[in-house]
Short mmCIF file of C-alpha atoms in Angstrom, two decimals:
data_model
loop_
_atom_site.label_atom_id
_atom_site.label_comp_id
_atom_site.label_asym_id
_atom_site.label_seq_id
_atom_site.Cartn_x
_atom_site.Cartn_y
_atom_site.Cartn_z
CA MET A 664 152.48 18.47 -2.33
CA LEU A 665 150.80 15.19 -1.44
CA LEU A 666 149.39 16.68 1.76
CA LEU A 667 147.50 19.89 2.55
CA ARG A 668 147.37 21.64 5.91
CA PHE A 669 145.52 19.50 8.44
CA THR A 670 142.83 20.81 10.82
CA MET A 671 141.72 19.41 14.16
CA ILE A 672 138.22 17.90 14.22
CA SER A 673 136.33 15.64 16.61
CA ARG A 674 137.72 12.07 16.76
CA PHE A 675 134.19 10.69 16.90
CA ALA A 676 133.08 11.85 13.43
CA PRO A 677 134.14 8.96 11.11
CA ILE A 678 131.25 6.49 10.83
CA PHE A 679 133.59 3.66 9.83
CA ARG A 680 135.40 3.63 13.20
CA PHE A 681 135.63 0.15 14.60
CA ILE A 682 132.88 -0.56 17.14
CA LEU A 683 135.40 -1.25 19.90
CA ILE A 684 137.22 2.03 19.33
CA LEU A 685 133.89 3.91 19.24
CA PHE A 686 132.96 2.43 22.59
CA ILE A 687 136.31 3.21 24.19
CA LEU A 688 136.45 6.73 22.82
CA ALA A 689 132.91 7.37 24.05
CA LEU A 690 134.14 6.73 27.59
CA VAL A 691 137.63 8.24 27.42
CA PRO A 692 138.37 11.86 26.48
CA PRO A 693 140.42 12.28 23.31
CA ILE A 694 144.16 12.20 23.90
CA SER A 695 145.82 15.59 23.83
CA ALA A 696 147.93 15.98 20.75
CA GLN A 697 150.78 17.29 22.86
CA GLN A 698 150.48 14.75 25.67
CA THR A 699 153.89 13.43 26.66
CA GLN A 700 154.27 9.67 26.45
CA THR A 701 156.05 7.82 29.24
CA GLY A 702 158.40 6.20 26.76
CA GLU A 703 157.76 2.76 28.23
CA LEU A 704 157.25 0.25 25.45
CA PRO A 705 155.00 -2.73 26.26
CA GLN A 706 157.28 -4.98 24.20
CA PRO A 707 160.47 -5.28 26.26
CA GLY A 708 163.91 -5.14 24.73
CA LEU A 709 163.40 -2.33 22.21
CA GLY A 710 164.49 0.65 24.30
CA LYS A 711 162.50 3.66 25.47
CA ILE A 712 161.20 6.52 23.34
CA VAL A 713 158.85 9.49 23.61
CA PHE A 714 156.64 10.36 20.64
CA PRO A 715 153.51 12.42 21.43
CA ASN A 716 150.83 11.90 18.78
CA SER A 717 147.15 12.43 18.13
CA CYS A 718 146.16 8.79 17.62
CA ALA A 719 143.70 6.89 19.80
CA PRO A 720 144.85 5.75 23.26
CA PRO A 721 144.42 2.02 22.52
CA VAL A 722 146.96 2.14 19.65
CA GLN A 723 149.76 3.88 21.55
CA ALA A 724 151.56 0.67 22.44
CA ALA A 725 151.71 -0.56 18.84
CA PHE A 726 152.67 2.88 17.58
CA LEU A 727 155.61 3.23 20.00
CA ASN A 728 156.75 -0.28 19.11
CA GLY A 729 156.73 0.68 15.43
CA ILE A 730 158.93 3.72 16.08
CA ALA A 731 161.33 1.68 18.17
CA GLN A 732 161.58 -0.95 15.42
CA LEU A 733 162.31 1.81 12.91
CA HIS A 734 165.22 2.99 15.05
CA SER A 735 166.73 -0.52 14.90
CA PHE A 736 166.12 -0.88 11.15
CA GLN A 737 163.72 -3.79 11.75
CA TYR A 738 161.58 -2.60 8.87
CA ALA A 739 159.31 -5.65 8.52
CA ALA A 740 158.47 -5.59 12.23
CA ALA A 741 157.88 -1.83 12.09
CA GLU A 742 155.55 -2.20 9.10
CA LYS A 743 153.51 -4.79 10.97
CA ALA A 744 153.25 -2.54 14.03
CA PHE A 745 152.03 0.46 12.04
CA THR A 746 149.63 -1.74 10.09
CA ASP A 747 148.16 -2.89 13.39
CA VAL A 748 147.78 0.74 14.46
CA ILE A 749 145.83 1.62 11.32
CA ALA A 750 143.64 -1.45 11.62
CA ALA A 751 142.49 -0.20 15.03
CA ASP A 752 142.58 3.54 14.24
CA PRO A 753 142.18 4.07 10.47
CA HIS A 754 142.57 7.87 10.78
CA CYS A 755 145.89 7.78 12.63
CA ALA A 756 147.73 9.93 10.09
CA ILE A 757 151.16 9.67 11.67
CA ALA A 758 150.96 5.86 11.40
CA TYR A 759 150.82 6.24 7.60
CA TRP A 760 153.96 8.36 7.94
CA GLY A 761 155.44 5.43 9.88
CA LEU A 762 154.53 3.01 7.11
CA ALA A 763 156.19 5.29 4.55
CA MET A 764 159.30 5.41 6.75
CA THR A 765 159.54 1.61 6.52
CA SER A 766 159.89 2.00 2.74
CA TYR A 767 162.90 4.33 3.03
CA HIS A 768 166.13 2.69 4.20
CA PRO A 769 168.49 5.68 4.36
CA LEU A 770 171.74 3.87 5.15
CA TRP A 771 171.04 0.82 2.99
CA GLU A 772 169.59 1.07 -0.50
CA GLY A 773 167.66 4.28 0.18
CA ALA A 774 164.35 4.03 -1.63
CA THR A 775 164.18 1.92 -4.78
CA PRO A 776 161.63 2.85 -7.49
CA LYS A 777 159.30 0.19 -6.09
CA ALA A 778 159.78 1.49 -2.56
CA LEU A 779 159.13 5.06 -3.72
CA LEU A 780 155.77 4.03 -5.12
CA LYS A 781 154.91 2.12 -1.96
CA GLY A 782 155.87 4.96 0.36
CA ARG A 783 154.02 7.51 -1.76
CA SER A 784 150.89 5.38 -1.66
CA PHE A 785 150.92 5.41 2.14
CA LEU A 786 151.22 9.19 2.33
CA GLU A 787 148.50 9.70 -0.26
CA LYS A 788 146.01 7.89 1.99
CA ILE A 789 146.19 10.66 4.58
CA LYS A 790 143.21 13.03 4.31
CA LYS A 791 143.29 16.73 5.14
CA GLU A 792 140.44 16.52 7.65
CA TRP A 793 142.17 13.89 9.80
CA PRO A 794 143.39 15.18 13.17
CA VAL A 795 147.10 15.92 13.45
CA THR A 796 149.20 18.34 15.43
CA GLU A 797 151.44 20.94 13.84
CA ARG A 798 154.43 18.79 14.78
CA GLU A 799 153.01 15.67 13.12
CA HIS A 800 152.18 17.74 10.05
CA GLU A 801 155.82 18.84 9.78
CA TYR A 802 157.06 15.26 10.02
CA ILE A 803 154.72 14.16 7.22
CA VAL A 804 155.50 17.11 4.94
CA ALA A 805 159.25 16.51 5.39
CA LEU A 806 158.94 12.87 4.37
CA GLU A 807 156.96 13.82 1.28
CA ILE A 808 160.23 15.25 -0.06
CA ILE A 809 161.70 11.73 -0.29
CA PHE A 810 158.61 10.28 -1.95
CA SER A 811 157.78 13.19 -4.24
CA ALA A 812 157.03 12.33 -7.86
CA ASP A 813 159.32 14.97 -9.38
CA ARG A 814 162.25 14.06 -11.58
CA ARG A 815 164.99 15.62 -9.51
CA PRO A 816 167.84 13.27 -8.60
CA GLY A 817 167.39 11.25 -5.45
CA GLU A 818 170.50 12.84 -3.92
CA LYS A 819 168.85 16.27 -3.99
CA ARG A 820 165.72 14.90 -2.35
CA ILE A 821 167.82 13.35 0.41
CA ALA A 822 169.58 16.65 1.08
CA ARG A 823 166.29 18.58 1.06
CA TYR A 824 164.75 16.08 3.45
CA SER A 825 167.69 16.55 5.82
CA ARG A 826 167.23 20.32 5.74
CA ALA A 827 163.54 19.85 6.56
CA MET A 828 164.41 17.60 9.50
CA ALA A 829 166.90 20.23 10.67
CA GLU A 830 164.05 22.74 10.85
CA ILE A 831 161.87 20.32 12.80
CA SER A 832 164.71 19.69 15.25
CA LYS A 833 164.97 23.45 15.79
CA HIS A 834 161.21 23.85 16.24
CA TYR A 835 161.11 21.04 18.83
CA PRO A 836 164.53 20.95 20.54
CA ASP A 837 163.25 18.62 23.28
CA ASP A 838 161.80 16.14 20.78
CA GLY A 839 164.17 13.18 20.84
CA GLU A 840 162.64 11.71 17.68
CA ALA A 841 163.30 14.89 15.73
CA GLN A 842 166.93 14.88 16.89
CA ALA A 843 167.41 11.19 16.10
CA PHE A 844 165.85 11.30 12.63
CA TYR A 845 167.72 14.51 11.81
CA ALA A 846 171.04 12.91 12.76
CA LEU A 847 170.16 9.87 10.64
CA SER A 848 169.34 12.12 7.69
CA LEU A 849 172.79 13.71 7.94
CA LEU A 850 174.44 10.30 7.63
CA ALA A 851 172.39 9.55 4.50
CA ILE A 852 173.48 12.66 2.58
CA PRO A 853 175.62 11.51 -0.38
CA THR A 854 179.07 13.10 -0.51
CA ARG A 855 181.75 13.17 -3.16
CA GLY A 856 184.58 13.48 -0.68
CA ASP A 857 185.29 13.55 3.04
CA ASP A 858 182.09 13.21 5.09
CA THR A 859 183.77 13.63 8.47
CA ALA A 860 182.07 16.97 9.16
CA LEU A 861 178.61 15.45 8.68
CA ARG A 862 179.56 12.48 10.86
CA ASN A 863 180.84 14.72 13.63
CA GLN A 864 177.68 16.83 13.46
CA ALA A 865 175.57 13.70 13.83
CA ILE A 866 177.73 12.40 16.69
CA ALA A 867 177.28 15.66 18.62
CA ILE A 868 173.48 15.50 18.22
CA LEU A 869 173.32 11.84 19.21
CA ASN A 870 175.56 12.26 22.25
CA ARG A 871 173.21 14.95 23.55
CA LEU A 872 170.21 12.72 22.89
CA ALA A 873 171.83 9.74 24.60
CA ALA A 874 172.54 11.89 27.66
CA ALA A 875 168.92 13.09 27.78
CA GLN A 876 167.36 9.70 26.96
CA PRO A 877 169.88 7.01 27.97
CA GLU A 878 167.75 4.14 26.63
CA HIS A 879 166.85 5.67 23.27
CA PRO A 880 167.69 2.99 20.65
CA GLY A 881 168.23 5.42 17.79
CA ALA A 882 170.74 7.51 19.73
CA VAL A 883 173.22 4.64 20.12
CA HIS A 884 172.40 2.92 16.82
CA TYR A 885 172.97 5.99 14.67
CA LEU A 886 176.04 6.96 16.67
CA ILE A 887 177.61 3.60 15.79
CA HIS A 888 176.96 4.31 12.12
CA ALA A 889 178.34 7.83 12.45
CA ALA A 890 181.54 6.55 14.06
CA ASP A 891 182.04 3.69 11.59
CA THR A 892 185.37 4.93 10.21
CA PRO A 893 188.95 4.21 11.29
CA GLU A 894 189.38 7.73 12.67
CA LEU A 895 186.09 7.97 14.58
CA ALA A 896 185.54 4.39 15.74
CA SER A 897 186.73 4.98 19.30
CA GLN A 898 183.94 7.55 19.72
CA GLY A 899 181.39 4.81 19.08
CA LEU A 900 182.71 2.22 21.55
CA ASP A 901 180.50 3.25 24.47
CA ALA A 902 177.41 3.24 22.23
CA ALA A 903 178.44 -0.15 20.83
CA ARG A 904 178.64 -1.68 24.28
CA ARG A 905 175.27 -0.20 25.28
CA TYR A 906 173.10 -0.77 22.20
CA ALA A 907 172.64 -4.53 22.58
CA LYS A 908 171.65 -3.99 26.23
CA ILE A 909 169.13 -1.29 25.28
CA ALA A 910 167.45 -3.25 22.47
CA PRO A 911 168.22 -6.98 22.90
CA ALA A 912 164.94 -7.92 21.18
CA SER A 913 166.33 -6.62 17.87
CA SER A 914 168.72 -8.86 15.91
CA HIS A 915 170.14 -5.77 14.23
CA ALA A 916 170.83 -4.18 17.60
CA LEU A 917 172.71 -7.31 18.64
CA HIS A 918 174.79 -7.11 15.46
CA MET A 919 175.51 -3.38 15.13
CA PRO A 920 178.11 -3.14 17.93
CA ALA A 921 180.35 -5.33 15.76
CA HIS A 922 180.81 -2.43 13.33
CA ILE A 923 182.85 -0.70 16.04
CA PHE A 924 184.42 -3.88 17.42
CA VAL A 925 185.77 -4.78 13.97
CA ARG A 926 187.10 -1.27 13.41
CA LEU A 927 189.00 -1.47 16.71
CA GLY A 928 190.14 -5.08 16.34
CA LEU A 929 188.03 -6.40 19.22
CA TRP A 930 187.49 -9.74 17.53
CA GLN A 931 186.01 -11.80 20.34
CA GLU A 932 183.47 -9.09 21.11
CA SER A 933 182.56 -9.10 17.43
CA VAL A 934 182.09 -12.89 17.49
CA ASP A 935 179.92 -12.74 20.61
CA SER A 936 177.81 -9.95 19.11
CA ASN A 937 177.22 -11.67 15.79
CA GLN A 938 176.59 -15.13 17.20
CA ALA A 939 173.69 -13.67 19.18
CA ALA A 940 172.54 -11.62 16.19
CA ALA A 941 172.53 -14.61 13.82
CA VAL A 942 170.39 -16.68 16.19
CA ALA A 943 167.95 -13.81 16.76
CA ALA A 944 167.77 -13.03 13.02
CA ALA A 945 166.97 -16.65 12.14
CA GLU A 946 164.18 -16.71 14.73
CA ALA A 947 162.75 -13.40 13.48
CA THR A 948 162.77 -14.62 9.88
CA GLN A 949 160.99 -17.82 10.84
CA HIS A 950 158.27 -15.71 12.48
CA HIS A 951 158.03 -13.43 9.40
CA MET A 952 159.38 -10.47 11.39
CA GLY A 953 162.65 -10.14 9.48
CA GLU A 954 164.51 -11.11 6.33
CA ALA A 955 167.45 -13.42 5.62
CA HIS A 956 169.83 -10.53 5.01
CA TYR A 957 170.01 -9.77 8.75
CA GLN A 958 171.45 -13.23 9.38
CA PHE A 959 173.71 -13.09 6.31
CA HIS A 960 175.13 -9.78 7.53
CA ALA A 961 175.94 -11.24 10.95
CA MET A 962 177.54 -14.29 9.31
CA ASP A 963 179.69 -12.01 7.13
CA PHE A 964 181.11 -10.41 10.28
CA LEU A 965 181.48 -13.79 11.98
CA ASN A 966 183.49 -15.22 9.10
CA TYR A 967 185.86 -12.26 9.05
CA SER A 968 186.24 -12.11 12.85
CA TYR A 969 187.05 -15.83 13.04
CA MET A 970 189.76 -15.31 10.43
CA GLN A 971 191.32 -12.54 12.54
CA LEU A 972 191.21 -14.80 15.60
CA GLY A 973 193.11 -17.42 13.63
CA GLU A 974 190.14 -19.80 13.63
CA GLU A 975 190.12 -20.86 10.00
CA ALA A 976 187.95 -23.94 10.47
CA LYS A 977 185.19 -21.87 12.10
CA ALA A 978 185.44 -19.27 9.34
CA ARG A 979 185.01 -21.97 6.71
CA GLN A 980 182.08 -23.47 8.60
CA ILE A 981 180.24 -20.16 8.33
CA ILE A 982 180.37 -20.54 4.54
CA GLU A 983 178.86 -24.02 4.81
CA ASP A 984 176.14 -22.72 7.12
CA LEU A 985 174.92 -20.20 4.53
CA ASN A 986 172.78 -22.99 3.08
CA ASN A 987 170.86 -23.26 6.35
CA VAL A 988 169.69 -19.64 6.58
CA PRO A 989 165.86 -19.50 6.71
CA GLY A 990 164.21 -17.39 4.04
CA ARG A 991 167.33 -17.34 1.88
CA SER A 992 167.28 -17.15 -1.91
CA GLU A 993 169.76 -19.03 -4.07
CA ASP A 994 171.14 -15.95 -5.80
CA VAL A 995 171.79 -14.05 -2.55
CA THR A 996 173.29 -17.17 -0.98
CA THR A 997 175.64 -17.55 -3.94
CA ASN A 998 176.65 -13.89 -3.76
CA MET A 999 177.49 -14.21 -0.08
CA ARG A 1000 179.37 -17.46 -0.62
CA VAL A 1001 181.54 -15.91 -3.35
CA THR A 1002 182.25 -12.86 -1.19
CA LEU A 1003 183.42 -14.93 1.75
CA MET A 1004 185.35 -17.49 -0.28
CA THR A 1005 187.28 -14.98 -2.38
CA ARG A 1006 188.05 -12.86 0.69
CA ASN A 1007 189.25 -15.85 2.69
CA LEU A 1008 191.44 -17.26 -0.07
CA LEU A 1009 193.03 -13.86 -0.72
CA GLU A 1010 193.68 -13.42 2.99
CA LEU A 1011 195.11 -16.93 3.40
CA HIS A 1012 197.24 -16.68 0.23
CA ARG A 1013 195.87 -20.03 -0.93
CA TRP A 1014 196.66 -19.44 -4.58
CA LYS A 1015 196.11 -22.96 -5.96
CA GLU A 1016 192.81 -23.28 -4.14
CA ALA A 1017 191.86 -19.84 -5.46
CA LEU A 1018 192.50 -20.88 -9.07
CA ALA A 1019 190.25 -23.90 -8.57
CA LEU A 1020 187.29 -21.66 -7.72
CA GLY A 1021 184.93 -21.83 -10.71
CA PRO A 1022 182.82 -19.01 -12.19
CA GLN A 1023 179.54 -18.37 -10.37
CA GLY A 1024 177.22 -15.64 -9.22
CA ASP A 1025 176.29 -12.23 -10.59
CA ALA A 1026 178.40 -9.52 -12.25
CA GLN A 1027 180.05 -8.43 -9.01
CA ASP A 1028 180.80 -12.04 -8.07
CA GLN A 1029 182.46 -12.60 -11.43
CA GLN A 1030 184.65 -9.55 -10.91
CA MET A 1031 185.78 -10.79 -7.50
CA ILE A 1032 186.67 -14.17 -9.01
CA TYR A 1033 188.54 -12.66 -11.98
CA GLU A 1034 190.49 -10.40 -9.63
CA LEU A 1035 191.36 -13.29 -7.32
CA HIS A 1036 192.39 -15.46 -10.28
CA ALA A 1037 194.59 -12.72 -11.73
CA ILE A 1038 196.41 -12.21 -8.43
CA ALA A 1039 196.64 -15.94 -7.72
CA ALA A 1040 197.98 -16.76 -11.19
CA ALA A 1041 200.58 -14.01 -10.88
CA HIS A 1042 201.74 -15.47 -7.57
CA THR A 1043 202.09 -18.92 -9.09
CA GLY A 1044 204.08 -17.47 -12.01
CA ASP A 1045 201.42 -18.17 -14.65
CA VAL A 1046 201.53 -14.75 -16.31
CA LYS A 1047 199.46 -15.86 -19.29
CA LEU A 1048 196.58 -16.99 -17.09
CA ALA A 1049 196.90 -13.86 -14.98
CA LYS A 1050 196.59 -11.66 -18.08
CA GLU A 1051 193.61 -13.63 -19.34
CA ASN A 1052 191.79 -13.02 -16.08
CA LEU A 1053 192.83 -9.37 -16.09
CA LYS A 1054 191.29 -8.99 -19.54
CA SER A 1055 188.09 -10.68 -18.35
CA LEU A 1056 188.06 -8.35 -15.33
CA GLU A 1057 188.45 -5.28 -17.53
CA THR A 1058 185.56 -6.41 -19.74
CA ALA A 1059 183.34 -7.15 -16.75
CA ILE A 1060 184.02 -3.75 -15.19
CA LYS A 1061 183.38 -1.99 -18.49
CA HIS A 1062 179.90 -3.49 -18.70
CA ASP A 1063 179.08 -3.10 -15.01
CA ARG A 1064 176.97 0.01 -14.57
CA GLU A 1065 175.74 -0.97 -11.12
CA GLY A 1066 179.04 -1.58 -9.36
CA SER A 1067 180.91 0.72 -7.03
CA ARG A 1068 183.29 3.01 -8.86
CA ASN A 1069 185.73 3.00 -5.94
CA ILE A 1070 185.88 -0.80 -5.76
CA ASN A 1071 186.18 -1.21 -9.52
CA ALA A 1072 188.88 1.46 -9.67
CA LEU A 1073 191.09 -0.61 -7.35
CA ARG A 1074 190.48 -4.10 -8.73
CA LEU A 1075 192.49 -3.31 -11.86
CA PRO A 1076 195.61 -1.58 -10.48
CA THR A 1077 196.22 -4.18 -7.76
CA SER A 1078 195.84 -6.99 -10.29
CA LYS A 1079 198.10 -5.22 -12.79
CA ALA A 1080 200.69 -4.56 -10.09
CA TRP A 1081 200.98 -8.26 -9.25
CA ILE A 1082 201.22 -9.16 -12.94
CA ASP A 1083 204.03 -6.60 -13.38
CA TYR A 1084 205.73 -8.12 -10.34
CA ALA A 1085 205.45 -11.61 -11.82
CA GLN A 1086 207.04 -10.30 -15.03
CA GLY A 1087 210.00 -8.89 -13.12
CA LYS A 1088 208.88 -5.25 -13.45
CA GLN A 1089 209.37 -4.65 -9.76
CA GLY A 1090 209.74 -0.87 -9.78
CA LYS A 1091 206.60 -0.43 -11.85
CA ALA A 1092 204.71 -2.90 -9.67
CA LEU A 1093 205.64 -1.09 -6.45
CA LYS A 1094 204.75 2.32 -7.89
CA GLN A 1095 201.37 1.14 -9.11
CA MET A 1096 200.54 -0.61 -5.82
CA ARG A 1097 201.57 2.43 -3.78
CA THR A 1098 199.36 4.70 -5.88
CA ALA A 1099 196.45 2.34 -5.36
CA ALA A 1100 197.17 2.19 -1.62
CA ASP A 1101 197.19 5.98 -1.24
CA LYS A 1102 193.92 6.25 -3.15
CA GLN A 1103 192.26 3.50 -1.11
CA ASP A 1104 193.38 4.93 2.22
CA SER A 1105 191.77 8.26 1.39
CA ASP A 1106 188.46 6.54 0.49
CA ASP A 1107 188.35 4.19 3.53
CA PRO A 1108 188.48 0.63 2.17
CA GLY A 1109 186.18 -0.63 4.91
CA PRO A 1110 187.07 -2.96 7.76
CA PHE A 1111 187.12 -6.22 5.79
CA ALA A 1112 189.56 -5.54 2.99
CA VAL A 1113 192.89 -7.07 2.17
CA THR A 1114 194.01 -3.59 1.21
CA ALA A 1115 196.35 -2.38 -1.47
CA ARG A 1116 198.68 -1.14 1.28
CA GLU A 1117 198.79 -4.60 2.82
CA MET A 1118 199.59 -6.01 -0.62
CA LEU A 1119 202.32 -3.38 -0.96
CA ALA A 1120 203.82 -4.56 2.33
CA ASP A 1121 203.63 -8.19 1.15
CA MET A 1122 205.33 -7.24 -2.11
CA LEU A 1123 208.13 -5.41 -0.30
CA LEU A 1124 208.69 -8.39 1.98
CA GLU A 1125 208.87 -10.74 -1.02
CA LEU A 1126 211.46 -8.36 -2.51
CA HIS A 1127 213.58 -8.75 0.66
CA GLN A 1128 212.95 -5.17 1.80
CA PRO A 1129 211.88 -5.85 5.41
CA GLY A 1130 212.39 -2.30 6.67
CA PRO A 1131 210.02 -0.64 4.18
CA ALA A 1132 207.65 -3.63 4.50
CA LEU A 1133 207.49 -3.14 8.28
CA ALA A 1134 206.58 0.53 7.81
CA GLU A 1135 203.70 -0.40 5.48
CA TYR A 1136 202.39 -3.15 7.77
CA GLU A 1137 202.38 -0.67 10.64
CA ALA A 1138 200.48 1.81 8.46
CA VAL A 1139 197.85 -0.88 7.85
CA LEU A 1140 197.57 -1.58 11.58
CA ARG A 1141 196.90 2.09 12.31
CA LEU A 1142 193.76 1.87 10.15
CA ALA A 1143 192.89 -1.76 10.97
CA PRO A 1144 194.13 -2.58 14.51
CA ASN A 1145 194.84 -6.22 15.37
CA ARG A 1146 194.34 -7.57 11.84
CA PHE A 1147 195.95 -11.00 11.66
CA ASN A 1148 197.93 -10.64 8.43
CA PRO A 1149 199.62 -7.28 9.11
CA LEU A 1150 200.46 -8.39 12.67
CA TYR A 1151 202.08 -11.53 11.33
CA GLY A 1152 203.71 -9.64 8.46
CA ALA A 1153 205.03 -6.94 10.79
CA ALA A 1154 206.52 -9.60 13.06
CA ARG A 1155 208.27 -11.33 10.15
CA ALA A 1156 209.47 -8.04 8.65
CA ALA A 1157 210.81 -6.83 12.00
CA GLN A 1158 212.59 -10.15 12.54
CA LEU A 1159 214.24 -9.98 9.11
CA ALA A 1160 215.17 -6.34 9.67
CA GLY A 1161 216.94 -7.21 12.92
CA ARG A 1162 214.31 -5.47 15.07
CA SER A 1163 213.98 -8.25 17.64
CA ASP A 1164 212.08 -6.05 20.09
CA LYS A 1165 209.36 -5.26 17.56
CA ALA A 1166 209.29 -8.81 16.25
CA LYS A 1167 208.67 -10.19 19.73
CA ASN A 1168 205.99 -7.56 20.39
CA TYR A 1169 204.07 -8.35 17.20
CA TYR A 1170 204.32 -12.12 17.62
CA THR A 1171 203.10 -11.76 21.21
CA ARG A 1172 200.19 -9.53 20.19
CA LEU A 1173 199.19 -12.05 17.52
CA ARG A 1174 199.23 -14.97 19.98
CA GLU A 1175 197.30 -12.98 22.58
CA ASN A 1176 194.64 -12.14 20.00
CA CYS A 1177 194.07 -15.78 19.16
CA PRO A 1178 192.40 -18.35 21.42
CA PRO A 1179 194.12 -21.67 22.22
CA GLN A 1180 192.05 -23.49 19.58
CA ALA A 1181 193.16 -21.18 16.75
CA ASP A 1182 194.28 -23.26 13.76
CA ARG A 1183 195.71 -20.94 11.10
CA GLU A 1184 199.00 -22.45 10.00
CA GLU A 1185 200.94 -19.20 10.49
CA LEU A 1186 200.47 -19.60 14.23
CA GLN A 1187 202.58 -22.76 14.26
CA ASN A 1188 205.71 -20.65 13.91
CA THR A 1189 204.90 -17.69 16.13
CA GLY A 1190 205.89 -19.21 19.44
CA THR A 1191 209.29 -20.39 18.19
CA ALA A 1192 209.89 -17.13 16.32
CA ALA A 1193 209.03 -15.02 19.35
CA ALA A 1194 211.25 -17.12 21.60
CA GLY A 1195 214.08 -16.85 19.09
CA ASN A 1196 214.11 -13.10 19.47
CA ASN A 1197 214.76 -13.17 23.23
#
């Protein structure tokens, strides 16, 4: 253990206390370790929380701000807040816990080796004679599990930490922070299969917390993450529409609702959310209170949402604007550019433009480009070029030890299926694409994908099988409501299958989704096609 049992001692003992704090503490009785905070944060726009602690009264404002920033994943701002606390109260043990928490990003990269060392160093600074309550002690001991120096796999540490937080939540059932951080720990537990049970458990905890503390930022933030699947997204809509109002000072809070909006096909709400988030993120980065990735993340959602609204020019402009992000690095900018360009070209079926995209970026970028080139070449009938890119893709995946196994597992079969199709092996192509689609559906491809099932529908439509194609497009829409391509594909398939009622419905839905200024070329035919089915 990094930490031994703490004991309560007088707060006036340390001789290195700042003179100002000594003076204040000489006049004001020490704060009770169990005193209930009002939850009012002096910095507006971060929400309201309650976190009793045994630190000096003058640091309470900064401490509460740090906790609130943690709940919105504003880790740089949280680190600054806790650093300010320690500068004024060097023996505030729970503030060192807060600093360690800024090194652990449970739903992002977790804790890298560098972050593990950093977090461990914060916890090691806590001394056994410093005053803490039993509750604070439990929080600190639980976090030590994440930053322990043993050689057990990180996944086991994450699960053990969650069990420790479960115990704390039982010990202090009225402690909103214990409930929030326990729910977050459940969402971070790695799973090999369906994680719906863990998500539902977290949702139940967070709904109770939100009812008890309606302006708690973590309650709505973590609920959005918990509901970020096709099946659960509707359960996160209320939280999505409340989070930005609870914590408008956080760029991440302005962005997070879009995770639910995109899942439910609420494209304009996603655009509004991410436009505000991108502006706030840029400002935070310029003031050294954030990093470029917050703005990049919002721009990723903006690009995709514009595409679904039929606003291709705006989607392309987002790619151009990547070069203007403050605090950006060239490698990350390139990675984001490749991600957006390959996704857009695949979605737009711009095969010649796709083949003109040159090699760039890191290993994952190269794989995206090889995959796009293989599919594009197959569509243009250049089987030789398609096979060359497939071979390059296979080699790149073989040497990629960092990439996602699920993503890599699907890059190959979809590419192979289109090559088989180009070679006239239609039965084999359909079988391979359907297998890939079934596998991807079970894994949740995420809200941004041109999925294998959508490609299967496209392939069936190209094979003049509009009835089966319509069924597949409708299956896509059940998982990804209001996506542009399957709406347009379903309308075309229904029209060719003689289902004029469905064709009109899908064309109408597509037009209603898109604003008057939408410029995707598919929209030029929707009005005439819909009218022709009257």
